[in-house]
Coordinates of C-alpha atoms in Angstrom, one line a residue:
G1 CA 98.7 -0.3 4.2
S2 CA 101.0 -0.1 1.1
G3 CA 102.6 3.1 2.2
A4 CA 103.3 1.8 5.8
F5 CA 105.0 -1.3 4.5
L6 CA 107.0 0.3 1.8
F7 CA 108.1 3.0 4.1
A8 CA 109.3 0.3 6.7
A9 CA 111.2 -1.5 3.6
L10 CA 112.8 1.9 2.8
N11 CA 114.1 2.2 6.5
I12 CA 115.4 -1.4 6.2
L13 CA 117.3 -1.1 3.0
E14 CA 118.7 2.4 3.6
P15 CA 121.6 1.0 5.9
L16 CA 122.2 -1.9 3.8
Y17 CA 122.8 0.5 0.6
N18 CA 125.2 2.4 2.8
A19 CA 127.0 -0.6 4.1
C20 CA 127.3 -1.9 0.5
L21 CA 128.9 1.4 -0.6
D22 CA 131.2 1.6 2.3
R23 CA 132.4 -2.2 1.2
M24 CA 133.0 -1.0 -2.2
Q25 CA 135.1 1.9 -1.2
A26 CA 137.1 -0.5 1.1
F27 CA 137.7 -3.0 -1.7
I28 CA 139.1 -0.3 -3.8
E29 CA 141.3 1.3 -1.0
D30 CA 142.8 -2.3 -0.1
L31 CA 143.6 -2.9 -3.7
E32 CA 145.4 0.4 -4.1
R33 CA 147.3 0.1 -0.8
S34 CA 148.4 -3.5 -1.7
G35 CA 150.6 -2.3 -4.5
E36 CA 149.8 -5.4 -6.6
P37 CA 149.5 -5.2 -10.2
H38 CA 146.1 -5.3 -11.4
S39 CA 143.8 -5.0 -14.4
P40 CA 142.3 -1.4 -14.8
R41 CA 138.9 -2.9 -15.0
K42 CA 139.1 -4.6 -11.7
F43 CA 136.3 -3.3 -9.4
E44 CA 135.2 -1.3 -12.6
D45 CA 131.6 -1.5 -11.5
F46 CA 132.4 -0.4 -8.0
R47 CA 134.3 2.7 -9.3
K48 CA 131.3 3.7 -11.6
T49 CA 129.0 3.4 -8.7
L50 CA 130.9 5.4 -6.4
T51 CA 131.5 8.1 -8.9
N52 CA 127.9 8.3 -9.6
V53 CA 127.2 8.8 -6.0
E54 CA 129.7 11.5 -5.6
R55 CA 128.0 13.5 -8.2
H56 CA 125.1 13.9 -6.3
P57 CA 125.1 16.9 -3.7
N58 CA 123.2 14.8 -0.9
R59 CA 124.4 11.2 -0.4
P60 CA 121.5 10.4 1.9
Y61 CA 118.9 11.7 -0.5
F62 CA 120.4 9.8 -3.5
I63 CA 120.4 6.5 -1.6
L64 CA 116.9 6.7 -0.6
K65 CA 115.7 7.8 -4.0
S66 CA 117.7 4.8 -5.6
I67 CA 116.0 2.5 -3.4
I68 CA 112.6 3.9 -4.1
V69 CA 113.2 3.8 -8.0
N70 CA 114.8 0.5 -8.1
N71 CA 113.7 -1.7 -5.4
L72 CA 110.2 -0.8 -4.2
Y73 CA 107.0 -1.8 -5.7
G74 CA 103.5 -1.7 -4.6
V75 CA 99.8 -2.3 -5.8
D76 CA 96.6 -1.2 -4.1
I77 CA 93.1 -1.3 -5.5
M78 CA 92.4 2.1 -3.9
E79 CA 93.8 5.0 -6.0
E80 CA 93.9 7.3 -3.0
A81 CA 96.0 4.8 -1.1
V82 CA 98.3 4.7 -4.0
E83 CA 98.6 8.6 -3.8
I84 CA 99.1 8.4 0.0
C85 CA 101.9 6.1 -0.3
K86 CA 103.7 8.1 -3.0
L87 CA 103.5 11.3 -0.6
R88 CA 104.7 9.5 2.3
L89 CA 108.0 8.3 0.3
F90 CA 108.3 11.8 -0.9
L91 CA 108.3 13.5 2.3
K92 CA 110.9 10.8 3.7
L93 CA 113.1 12.1 0.8
V94 CA 112.5 15.9 1.4
A95 CA 113.4 15.3 5.2
Q96 CA 117.0 14.6 4.0
V97 CA 117.5 17.9 2.7
D98 CA 118.9 20.7 4.7
K99 CA 119.7 23.1 1.9
T100 CA 117.4 24.0 -1.0
K101 CA 120.2 23.8 -3.4
D102 CA 120.9 20.1 -2.4
L103 CA 117.2 19.3 -3.6
E104 CA 117.2 17.2 -6.8
P105 CA 114.0 16.2 -8.6
L106 CA 111.4 13.8 -6.8
P107 CA 111.7 10.3 -8.1
D108 CA 108.6 9.5 -10.5
V109 CA 107.2 6.5 -9.1
D110 CA 104.0 6.2 -11.2
F111 CA 105.1 3.0 -12.6
N112 CA 106.4 1.6 -9.4
I113 CA 103.4 2.2 -7.0
R114 CA 100.2 1.4 -8.9
A115 CA 96.5 1.1 -8.7
G116 CA 94.7 -2.1 -9.7
N117 CA 93.1 -5.3 -8.6
T118 CA 96.1 -7.7 -7.4
L119 CA 93.8 -10.7 -7.7
V120 CA 92.5 -10.2 -11.5
G121 CA 95.0 -10.2 -14.3
F122 CA 97.5 -12.4 -16.0
V123 CA 100.8 -13.3 -14.1
S124 CA 102.7 -15.5 -16.5
R125 CA 102.9 -16.3 -20.2
E126 CA 101.1 -19.5 -19.7
E127 CA 98.0 -18.0 -18.4
I128 CA 97.9 -15.5 -21.6
R129 CA 98.4 -18.6 -23.7
L130 CA 95.5 -20.6 -22.1
A131 CA 93.2 -17.4 -22.5
S132 CA 94.2 -17.0 -26.2
E133 CA 93.1 -20.6 -27.0
K134 CA 89.7 -20.0 -25.7
E135 CA 86.6 -18.5 -27.2
I136 CA 83.7 -17.5 -24.9
S137 CA 81.9 -20.7 -25.7
G138 CA 84.9 -22.7 -24.5
Q139 CA 85.8 -23.9 -27.8
G140 CA 89.3 -23.4 -29.3
K141 CA 89.9 -19.9 -30.7
L142 CA 93.5 -20.1 -32.1
V143 CA 95.4 -23.2 -33.5
F144 CA 98.8 -23.8 -31.8
G145 CA 100.8 -21.9 -34.5
Q146 CA 98.6 -18.8 -34.2
T147 CA 98.6 -18.9 -30.7
E148 CA 102.5 -18.8 -30.6
K149 CA 102.6 -16.1 -33.0
A150 CA 100.4 -14.0 -30.7
L151 CA 102.3 -14.7 -27.6
Q152 CA 105.6 -13.9 -29.2
R153 CA 104.1 -10.5 -30.3
I154 CA 102.9 -9.9 -26.8
E155 CA 106.2 -10.6 -25.3
E156 CA 107.9 -8.4 -27.9
E157 CA 105.7 -5.8 -26.9
A158 CA 106.2 -6.4 -23.2
E159 CA 110.1 -6.3 -23.8
I160 CA 109.9 -2.9 -25.5
V161 CA 107.8 -1.8 -22.4
D162 CA 110.4 -3.1 -20.2
R163 CA 113.2 -1.5 -22.1
A164 CA 111.5 1.9 -21.7
Y165 CA 110.8 1.3 -18.1
Q166 CA 114.6 0.6 -17.3
K167 CA 115.5 3.7 -19.3
F168 CA 113.0 5.6 -17.3
H169 CA 114.5 4.4 -14.2
E170 CA 118.1 5.0 -15.1
M171 CA 117.4 8.6 -16.2
Q172 CA 116.1 9.3 -12.4
T173 CA 119.3 8.3 -10.7
E174 CA 121.6 10.1 -13.2
Y175 CA 123.0 13.6 -12.3
G176 CA 121.7 16.5 -14.5
M177 CA 118.7 14.7 -15.9
D178 CA 117.1 16.4 -18.9
A179 CA 113.6 17.2 -17.8
C180 CA 112.1 17.3 -21.4
E181 CA 113.8 14.1 -22.5
F182 CA 112.4 12.5 -19.2
S183 CA 108.8 13.6 -19.9
D184 CA 109.0 12.3 -23.5
Q185 CA 110.4 8.9 -22.2
K186 CA 107.6 8.7 -19.6
Q187 CA 104.9 9.2 -22.5
V188 CA 106.5 6.8 -24.6
L189 CA 106.5 4.3 -21.8
R190 CA 102.8 5.1 -20.9
E191 CA 101.5 4.7 -24.3
N192 CA 103.3 1.3 -25.0
L193 CA 102.1 0.1 -21.6
N194 CA 98.5 1.2 -22.2
T195 CA 98.4 -0.6 -25.6
L196 CA 99.8 -3.8 -24.1
K197 CA 97.4 -3.7 -21.2
G198 CA 94.4 -3.1 -23.5
E199 CA 95.0 -6.2 -25.5
L200 CA 95.6 -8.3 -22.3
D201 CA 92.2 -6.8 -21.0
Q202 CA 90.5 -8.2 -24.1
Y203 CA 92.0 -11.6 -23.6
L204 CA 90.9 -11.6 -19.9
A205 CA 87.6 -10.4 -20.6
R206 CA 86.8 -13.3 -22.8
E207 CA 87.8 -15.6 -19.8
Y208 CA 85.0 -13.9 -17.9
G209 CA 82.4 -14.3 -20.7
V210 CA 82.6 -10.6 -21.8
H211 CA 82.8 -9.6 -25.5
P212 CA 85.4 -6.9 -25.9
E213 CA 83.6 -5.7 -29.0
K214 CA 80.6 -4.8 -26.9
S215 CA 82.0 -1.6 -25.7
T216 CA 79.7 -0.9 -22.8
E217 CA 79.8 -4.3 -21.5
F218 CA 83.5 -4.5 -21.7
Y219 CA 83.9 -0.9 -20.1
K220 CA 81.7 -1.8 -17.2
W221 CA 83.7 -5.1 -16.6
R222 CA 87.1 -3.2 -16.7
T223 CA 85.9 -0.6 -14.3
S224 CA 84.5 -3.1 -11.7
H225 CA 87.4 -5.7 -12.0
Q226 CA 90.2 -3.1 -12.4
P227 CA 92.5 -5.9 -13.9
F228 CA 96.2 -5.6 -13.2
H229 CA 98.5 -7.7 -15.5
W230 CA 101.8 -8.3 -13.5
F231 CA 103.2 -9.9 -16.6
A232 CA 102.9 -6.6 -18.4
E233 CA 103.5 -4.0 -15.5
F234 CA 106.5 -5.8 -14.1
Y235 CA 107.6 -7.8 -17.3
G236 CA 111.5 -7.6 -16.3
I237 CA 110.8 -8.8 -12.7
M238 CA 108.3 -11.6 -13.5
T239 CA 110.5 -13.0 -16.4
H240 CA 113.3 -13.2 -13.9
E241 CA 111.5 -15.4 -11.6
G242 CA 109.7 -12.9 -9.8
F243 CA 110.0 -10.6 -6.8
N244 CA 112.6 -11.1 -3.9
V245 CA 110.3 -10.0 -0.9
V246 CA 106.6 -9.6 -0.6
I247 CA 105.4 -7.9 2.5
G248 CA 101.8 -6.5 3.2
N249 CA 98.6 -6.5 5.2
P250 CA 96.0 -8.0 2.7
P251 CA 92.2 -7.3 3.2
Y252 CA 90.3 -9.5 5.7
V253 CA 87.0 -9.5 3.5
E254 CA 84.8 -12.3 2.9
Y255 CA 84.7 -13.0 -0.8
G256 CA 81.0 -12.9 -0.6
K257 CA 80.8 -9.4 0.0
V258 CA 82.7 -8.3 -3.1
K259 CA 81.6 -10.8 -5.4
K260 CA 78.9 -8.7 -7.1
Q261 CA 81.6 -6.3 -7.8
Y262 CA 84.3 -8.6 -9.2
Q263 CA 85.0 -12.2 -9.4
I264 CA 88.3 -14.1 -9.4
M265 CA 89.3 -17.2 -11.5
G266 CA 91.6 -19.9 -11.3
Y267 CA 92.5 -19.9 -7.6
Q268 CA 92.9 -23.1 -5.6
T269 CA 92.1 -21.4 -2.4
E270 CA 88.8 -20.0 -3.6
N271 CA 86.8 -22.3 -1.1
C272 CA 88.6 -20.5 1.7
G273 CA 86.1 -17.7 1.2
N274 CA 88.5 -14.8 2.1
L275 CA 90.4 -12.3 0.1
Y276 CA 93.3 -12.7 2.3
G277 CA 93.8 -16.2 1.1
Y278 CA 93.7 -15.3 -2.5
V279 CA 96.3 -12.4 -1.9
L280 CA 98.7 -15.2 -0.4
E281 CA 98.1 -17.5 -3.3
R282 CA 98.8 -14.6 -5.6
T283 CA 102.0 -13.9 -3.7
F284 CA 103.4 -17.4 -4.3
A285 CA 102.7 -16.8 -8.1
L286 CA 104.7 -13.6 -8.1
M287 CA 107.6 -14.7 -6.0
Q288 CA 111.0 -16.3 -6.8
G289 CA 110.8 -20.0 -6.4
N290 CA 114.0 -20.3 -4.6
G291 CA 114.9 -18.1 -1.8
G292 CA 112.2 -15.4 -1.9
R293 CA 110.9 -14.2 1.5
I294 CA 107.2 -13.5 2.3
G295 CA 106.0 -11.4 5.3
L296 CA 102.1 -11.0 5.7
I297 CA 99.9 -10.1 8.6
V298 CA 96.7 -12.1 8.2
P299 CA 93.7 -13.4 10.4
I300 CA 94.6 -16.3 12.7
S301 CA 92.1 -18.6 10.7
I302 CA 95.2 -19.3 8.7
A303 CA 96.7 -21.3 11.5
S304 CA 93.3 -23.0 12.7
S305 CA 90.3 -22.7 10.5
E306 CA 89.2 -25.9 8.7
R307 CA 88.1 -24.0 5.6
M308 CA 91.6 -22.5 5.4
L309 CA 93.1 -26.0 4.8
P310 CA 93.9 -25.3 0.9
L311 CA 95.8 -22.1 2.0
R312 CA 97.8 -24.0 4.6
T313 CA 98.5 -26.6 2.0
Q314 CA 99.8 -24.1 -0.5
T315 CA 101.8 -22.4 2.1
L316 CA 103.5 -25.6 3.2
F317 CA 104.0 -26.5 -0.6
F318 CA 105.8 -23.2 -1.5
C319 CA 107.7 -22.4 1.9
R320 CA 110.3 -24.4 3.4
N321 CA 110.7 -22.2 6.5
I322 CA 107.7 -20.9 8.0
W323 CA 107.2 -18.8 11.2
L324 CA 103.8 -18.2 12.4
S325 CA 103.2 -15.6 15.4
N326 CA 99.8 -15.4 16.8
F327 CA 98.1 -12.4 18.6
A328 CA 94.9 -12.3 20.7
I329 CA 92.5 -9.4 20.9
R330 CA 92.1 -9.4 24.5
P331 CA 93.2 -7.6 26.6
Q332 CA 94.6 -5.6 23.4
P333 CA 94.5 -6.3 19.7
L334 CA 97.5 -6.2 17.4
F335 CA 96.0 -3.2 15.5
P336 CA 94.5 -0.8 18.4
E337 CA 91.7 0.4 16.0
I338 CA 90.9 -3.2 14.6
V339 CA 89.3 -5.9 16.7
Q340 CA 91.0 -8.8 14.8
R341 CA 93.0 -11.9 16.1
N342 CA 95.8 -12.1 13.9
S343 CA 98.9 -14.1 12.7
I344 CA 102.2 -12.7 11.1
V345 CA 103.4 -15.4 8.5
I346 CA 107.1 -15.1 7.7
G347 CA 108.4 -17.6 5.1
R348 CA 111.3 -18.6 2.9
L349 CA 110.3 -20.1 -0.6
S350 CA 112.3 -23.0 -1.6
K351 CA 112.2 -26.2 -3.9
E352 CA 113.4 -28.4 -1.1
A353 CA 111.4 -31.4 -0.3
T354 CA 110.7 -30.8 3.3
Y355 CA 109.6 -27.8 5.4
Q356 CA 110.1 -26.6 8.8
L357 CA 107.2 -24.9 10.6
Y358 CA 107.6 -22.7 13.7
S359 CA 104.7 -21.3 15.9
S360 CA 104.3 -18.9 18.7
H361 CA 101.6 -19.5 21.3
Y362 CA 98.6 -17.4 21.4
L363 CA 100.0 -14.2 22.7
R364 CA 98.0 -11.8 25.1
W365 CA 99.2 -8.6 26.4
T366 CA 98.0 -5.2 28.1
A367 CA 98.4 -1.5 26.5
V368 CA 101.6 -1.0 28.7
E369 CA 103.2 -4.1 27.2
R370 CA 102.5 -3.2 23.5
P371 CA 106.3 -1.8 23.0
Y372 CA 107.8 -5.2 24.1
L373 CA 105.4 -7.2 22.2
L374 CA 107.5 -8.6 19.5
T375 CA 110.7 -9.0 21.7
R376 CA 108.4 -11.4 23.9
L377 CA 107.9 -13.7 20.8
S378 CA 109.2 -17.3 21.0
F379 CA 108.9 -20.1 18.6
R380 CA 109.0 -23.9 18.6
E381 CA 109.0 -26.2 15.8
V382 CA 105.6 -28.0 15.4
S383 CA 106.3 -29.7 11.9
E384 CA 105.7 -33.1 13.3
I385 CA 102.5 -32.2 15.5
L386 CA 100.2 -30.7 13.0
G387 CA 96.6 -31.2 13.8
G388 CA 94.0 -32.6 11.7
N389 CA 93.5 -30.7 8.4
K390 CA 97.1 -29.3 8.9
I391 CA 95.9 -27.1 11.7
V392 CA 99.1 -25.6 13.3
P393 CA 99.2 -25.7 17.1
K394 CA 99.6 -22.4 18.8
V395 CA 102.4 -23.5 21.4
D396 CA 106.0 -22.4 22.0
T397 CA 107.1 -24.6 25.1
Q398 CA 108.8 -27.9 25.1
T399 CA 106.3 -28.7 27.8
G400 CA 103.5 -27.8 25.6
I401 CA 105.0 -29.9 22.9
H402 CA 105.2 -33.1 25.3
I403 CA 101.6 -32.7 26.3
L404 CA 100.4 -32.6 22.6
K405 CA 102.6 -35.7 21.9
K406 CA 101.0 -37.6 24.6
M407 CA 97.6 -36.8 23.5
N408 CA 98.3 -37.4 19.8
G409 CA 99.5 -40.9 21.0
L410 CA 96.2 -41.8 22.3
S411 CA 94.1 -44.0 19.9
K412 CA 90.4 -42.7 20.8
H413 CA 88.7 -39.3 20.7
I414 CA 85.3 -38.0 21.6
G415 CA 84.0 -38.2 18.2
Q416 CA 84.8 -42.1 18.4
L417 CA 82.9 -42.9 21.4
A418 CA 80.6 -46.0 21.0
N419 CA 77.0 -45.3 20.6
G420 CA 75.3 -46.2 23.9
R421 CA 72.4 -44.8 25.7
P422 CA 72.3 -41.2 24.4
G423 CA 73.1 -38.4 26.8
V424 CA 73.7 -34.7 26.2
L425 CA 75.9 -31.8 27.2
Y426 CA 75.5 -28.3 26.6
F427 CA 78.4 -26.0 25.4
H428 CA 78.7 -22.3 24.8
D429 CA 80.2 -21.6 21.3
S430 CA 82.6 -19.0 22.4
G431 CA 85.7 -18.8 24.9
E432 CA 86.4 -15.2 24.3
S433 CA 86.0 -14.3 28.1
Y434 CA 89.0 -16.5 28.8
W435 CA 86.7 -19.4 30.0
T436 CA 85.1 -22.5 28.2
K437 CA 81.7 -23.5 29.5
T438 CA 79.9 -26.8 29.3
L439 CA 76.7 -27.5 31.2
W440 CA 75.2 -30.7 32.4
E441 CA 71.6 -29.4 31.7
K442 CA 70.2 -27.0 29.2
P443 CA 70.5 -23.3 30.2
V444 CA 67.7 -21.1 30.7
A445 CA 66.9 -17.9 28.8
Y446 CA 63.8 -15.6 28.6
R447 CA 62.5 -13.1 26.0
N448 CA 59.8 -10.8 27.4
G449 CA 59.0 -13.4 30.3
D450 CA 58.8 -16.5 27.9
R451 CA 61.4 -19.2 28.0
V452 CA 63.1 -19.4 24.8
E453 CA 66.1 -21.4 23.2
P454 CA 69.3 -19.8 24.6
A455 CA 71.4 -18.1 22.1
Q456 CA 75.0 -19.5 21.6
W457 CA 74.4 -22.7 23.6
F458 CA 74.9 -25.8 21.5
S459 CA 74.3 -29.5 22.4
V460 CA 76.8 -32.4 21.7
R461 CA 75.6 -36.0 22.2
I462 CA 77.5 -38.2 24.6
P463 CA 76.9 -41.7 25.9
V464 CA 75.4 -41.5 29.2
D465 CA 78.1 -43.7 30.8
E466 CA 80.8 -41.3 29.4
R467 CA 79.0 -38.2 30.4
P468 CA 80.7 -37.6 33.7
F469 CA 84.3 -37.7 32.4
I470 CA 83.4 -35.6 29.3
Y471 CA 81.7 -33.1 31.5
L472 CA 84.7 -32.6 33.5
L473 CA 87.1 -32.6 30.6
L474 CA 85.1 -29.8 28.9
N475 CA 85.1 -27.6 31.9
S476 CA 88.9 -28.1 32.5
N477 CA 91.8 -25.9 32.1
L478 CA 93.3 -28.5 29.9
L479 CA 90.3 -28.1 27.5
Y480 CA 90.8 -24.1 27.5
W481 CA 94.5 -24.7 26.7
L482 CA 93.6 -27.0 23.9
W483 CA 91.1 -24.6 22.6
T484 CA 93.6 -21.9 22.4
V485 CA 96.1 -24.1 20.6
F486 CA 93.8 -25.6 17.8
T487 CA 91.0 -23.3 17.3
D488 CA 90.5 -19.6 15.9
C489 CA 90.3 -18.6 19.8
R490 CA 86.7 -17.4 19.3
H491 CA 84.4 -20.3 18.4
M492 CA 83.9 -23.5 20.3
T493 CA 82.6 -26.1 17.7
K494 CA 81.3 -29.7 17.9
G495 CA 84.2 -30.6 15.4
F496 CA 86.8 -29.5 17.8
I497 CA 85.1 -31.2 20.8
E498 CA 84.7 -34.4 19.0
S499 CA 88.6 -34.2 18.0
I500 CA 89.7 -34.2 21.7
S501 CA 91.8 -37.3 22.6
L502 CA 90.7 -39.6 25.4
P503 CA 92.5 -41.9 27.7
E504 CA 91.7 -45.5 28.0
N505 CA 90.8 -45.3 31.6
R506 CA 87.8 -42.7 31.8
G507 CA 86.6 -43.7 35.4
I508 CA 86.0 -40.6 37.3
D509 CA 85.1 -39.3 40.9
D510 CA 81.4 -38.6 40.8
T511 CA 81.7 -36.4 43.7
L512 CA 83.6 -33.9 41.3
V513 CA 80.7 -33.9 39.0
G514 CA 78.4 -32.9 42.0
K515 CA 80.6 -30.2 43.0
L516 CA 80.8 -28.7 39.4
K517 CA 77.0 -28.7 38.9
A518 CA 76.7 -27.0 42.4
A519 CA 79.4 -24.4 41.2
Y520 CA 77.5 -23.6 38.2
S521 CA 74.2 -23.2 40.0
Q522 CA 75.6 -21.0 42.7
N523 CA 77.6 -18.7 40.3
T524 CA 75.1 -18.2 37.5
T525 CA 72.4 -15.3 37.4
L526 CA 70.3 -14.2 34.6
F527 CA 71.7 -11.2 32.9
E528 CA 69.7 -8.8 30.5
K529 CA 72.0 -8.6 27.5
R530 CA 69.5 -6.6 25.6
P531 CA 66.0 -5.4 26.4
G532 CA 63.5 -8.1 27.1
Y533 CA 66.1 -11.0 26.6
K534 CA 67.8 -12.5 29.6
S535 CA 70.5 -15.2 29.4
P536 CA 72.8 -16.8 31.9
E537 CA 75.7 -14.9 33.1
I538 CA 78.4 -17.2 34.6
K539 CA 81.2 -16.2 36.9
V540 CA 83.4 -19.2 36.2
Q541 CA 86.6 -17.7 37.8
N542 CA 84.8 -17.8 41.1
F543 CA 85.3 -21.7 41.0
K544 CA 88.8 -21.8 39.6
P545 CA 90.2 -23.8 42.6
L546 CA 87.4 -26.6 41.7
I547 CA 88.6 -26.6 38.0
D548 CA 92.2 -26.9 39.1
E549 CA 91.0 -30.0 41.1
I550 CA 89.3 -31.4 38.0
D551 CA 92.7 -31.1 36.0
R552 CA 94.7 -33.0 38.8
A553 CA 92.2 -35.8 38.3
L554 CA 92.3 -35.7 34.7
A555 CA 96.4 -35.4 34.9
K556 CA 96.3 -39.0 36.3
H557 CA 94.3 -40.3 33.3
Y558 CA 96.4 -38.7 30.8
G559 CA 99.8 -39.4 32.4
F560 CA 100.7 -35.8 32.7
T561 CA 103.8 -35.0 35.0
D562 CA 103.8 -32.4 37.7
E563 CA 105.3 -30.0 35.5
E564 CA 102.8 -30.5 32.7
L565 CA 100.0 -30.1 35.2
D566 CA 101.3 -26.9 36.5
F567 CA 101.7 -25.6 33.0
I568 CA 98.2 -26.2 32.1
I569 CA 96.5 -25.1 35.4
N570 CA 98.6 -21.8 35.3
Y571 CA 98.1 -21.1 31.5
D572 CA 97.0 -17.6 30.9
I573 CA 96.5 -17.2 34.6
K574 CA 97.1 -13.5 35.0
Y575 CA 94.5 -12.7 32.3
R576 CA 92.0 -15.3 33.1
M577 CA 91.9 -14.3 36.8
G578 CA 92.3 -10.4 36.2
T579 CA 89.5 -8.5 37.6
S580 CA 90.5 -5.1 36.0
D581 CA 90.1 -6.1 32.4
S582 CA 87.4 -3.8 31.3
E583 CA 87.3 -5.5 28.0
D584 CA 86.4 -9.0 29.5
E585 CA 83.2 -10.3 28.6
N586 CA 80.3 -10.6 31.1
G587 CA 77.5 -13.0 30.0
A588 CA 78.5 -15.9 28.1

């Protein structure tokens, strides 16, 4: 992942560097042609930069090398990924050279592309201060004066490392670099950095209840946690407000799966339970507070999962402009080899008081459409219609916005229905096959000939007199659209069902209820999903005209216009009614 993103960044920055050099040359030429008297120092930096470029035999090689050395940084917990990333950058450089005599030394990016745990380690001076004041027992360790002296010494060591780091960078872009001097400088830098990291590791280990004096315990902790101290590794960047841009594809891994290997500490998003949430929180800590940019590919749960509320809250706090594009897995996923619903988060960090949040709809596509996928994206501002728990509606049309505003204006939802004589409806917990399904009666399932509770079917209590309207609503195109707008587009939950807004008038034609019951009966068969287990297979698309009729009835209750009704009925129509989609699910 690191290599792909840094490689993309390199390709983006290359024309910008060339454009800057061309502008520098133009300024100097314009000044000389003007004949105006001027100080010899005017545009001195421009002249120095252009002279340095001309010393190098291959301009494209030098520009790419300068970008790699001065602008690109990457961290990955897998050492092999770090080495692959370096190799990919080197191959890009070598490809610029036609003549062997034009080949300059490859850059040394050992201190740019690093191996370590992005989530474990000190980012700021304040974090180090808090750690230095604590003993393992939680009691104070250092008094204020001692703490300040320790911090001052650490900062002095970090400044020494940073000066060595800057010198190391400068030597790589100078023509005729002395190889022995360069090697010595690298050794000095490595020794100073390792000393600083070792001290910070000891402070951090105490935070984890590990005694640095116990060498075996301390070594085991360092090996499992692989701490990466951004404060030390990139001191110059972190003390100048942080990184300008962070891009990446963080791991989509449940925290519970790695918790035995390493633990995180101090994350406000810990209850989100997935590593990608922690990476995004760490990103905000590493960024410039005003004007920085982020671009991350994450699971779609960032937009719709209730447990991701802390992450959405942080994102809306730090970012003033946010664009969220949302991608389905059927017929095709964003990454061909990974079946994962994704969102791409692009944001601008700012200290402004208000934010603007833009969303795309839930984008589906076939394999032949992949080259045009991003050009099909469109966005709509949804800042004013965030759902409960700041759930981001996946909608990109004004018609969709109007529908949501009408429903938001209703005062009652399913979860607020008065308790009357209890009734029950049965819903399937997944809508992955382009259809949501709710039954009047409990579905039948068998295991080895014995009737059993059907898997993935759940009940929701509805007052008896409300059942007809809710039954039709939960089988409508409107429900399917709301499900794609507000959920993870995989699970149907009681929480989502209970959040659906209801019109005041819920009287409905009972003949539609009878027709729907009959349609389910006629289009359901028992399907052997696995040996000995049979569950209902429902061909909902067979009675799509009846579902459209239901939506026409619902539209009158909700006050939808003809345009809004047409939008709802035809939403995702080519995928929902397609018969050639081999990835479409059968049983559900």
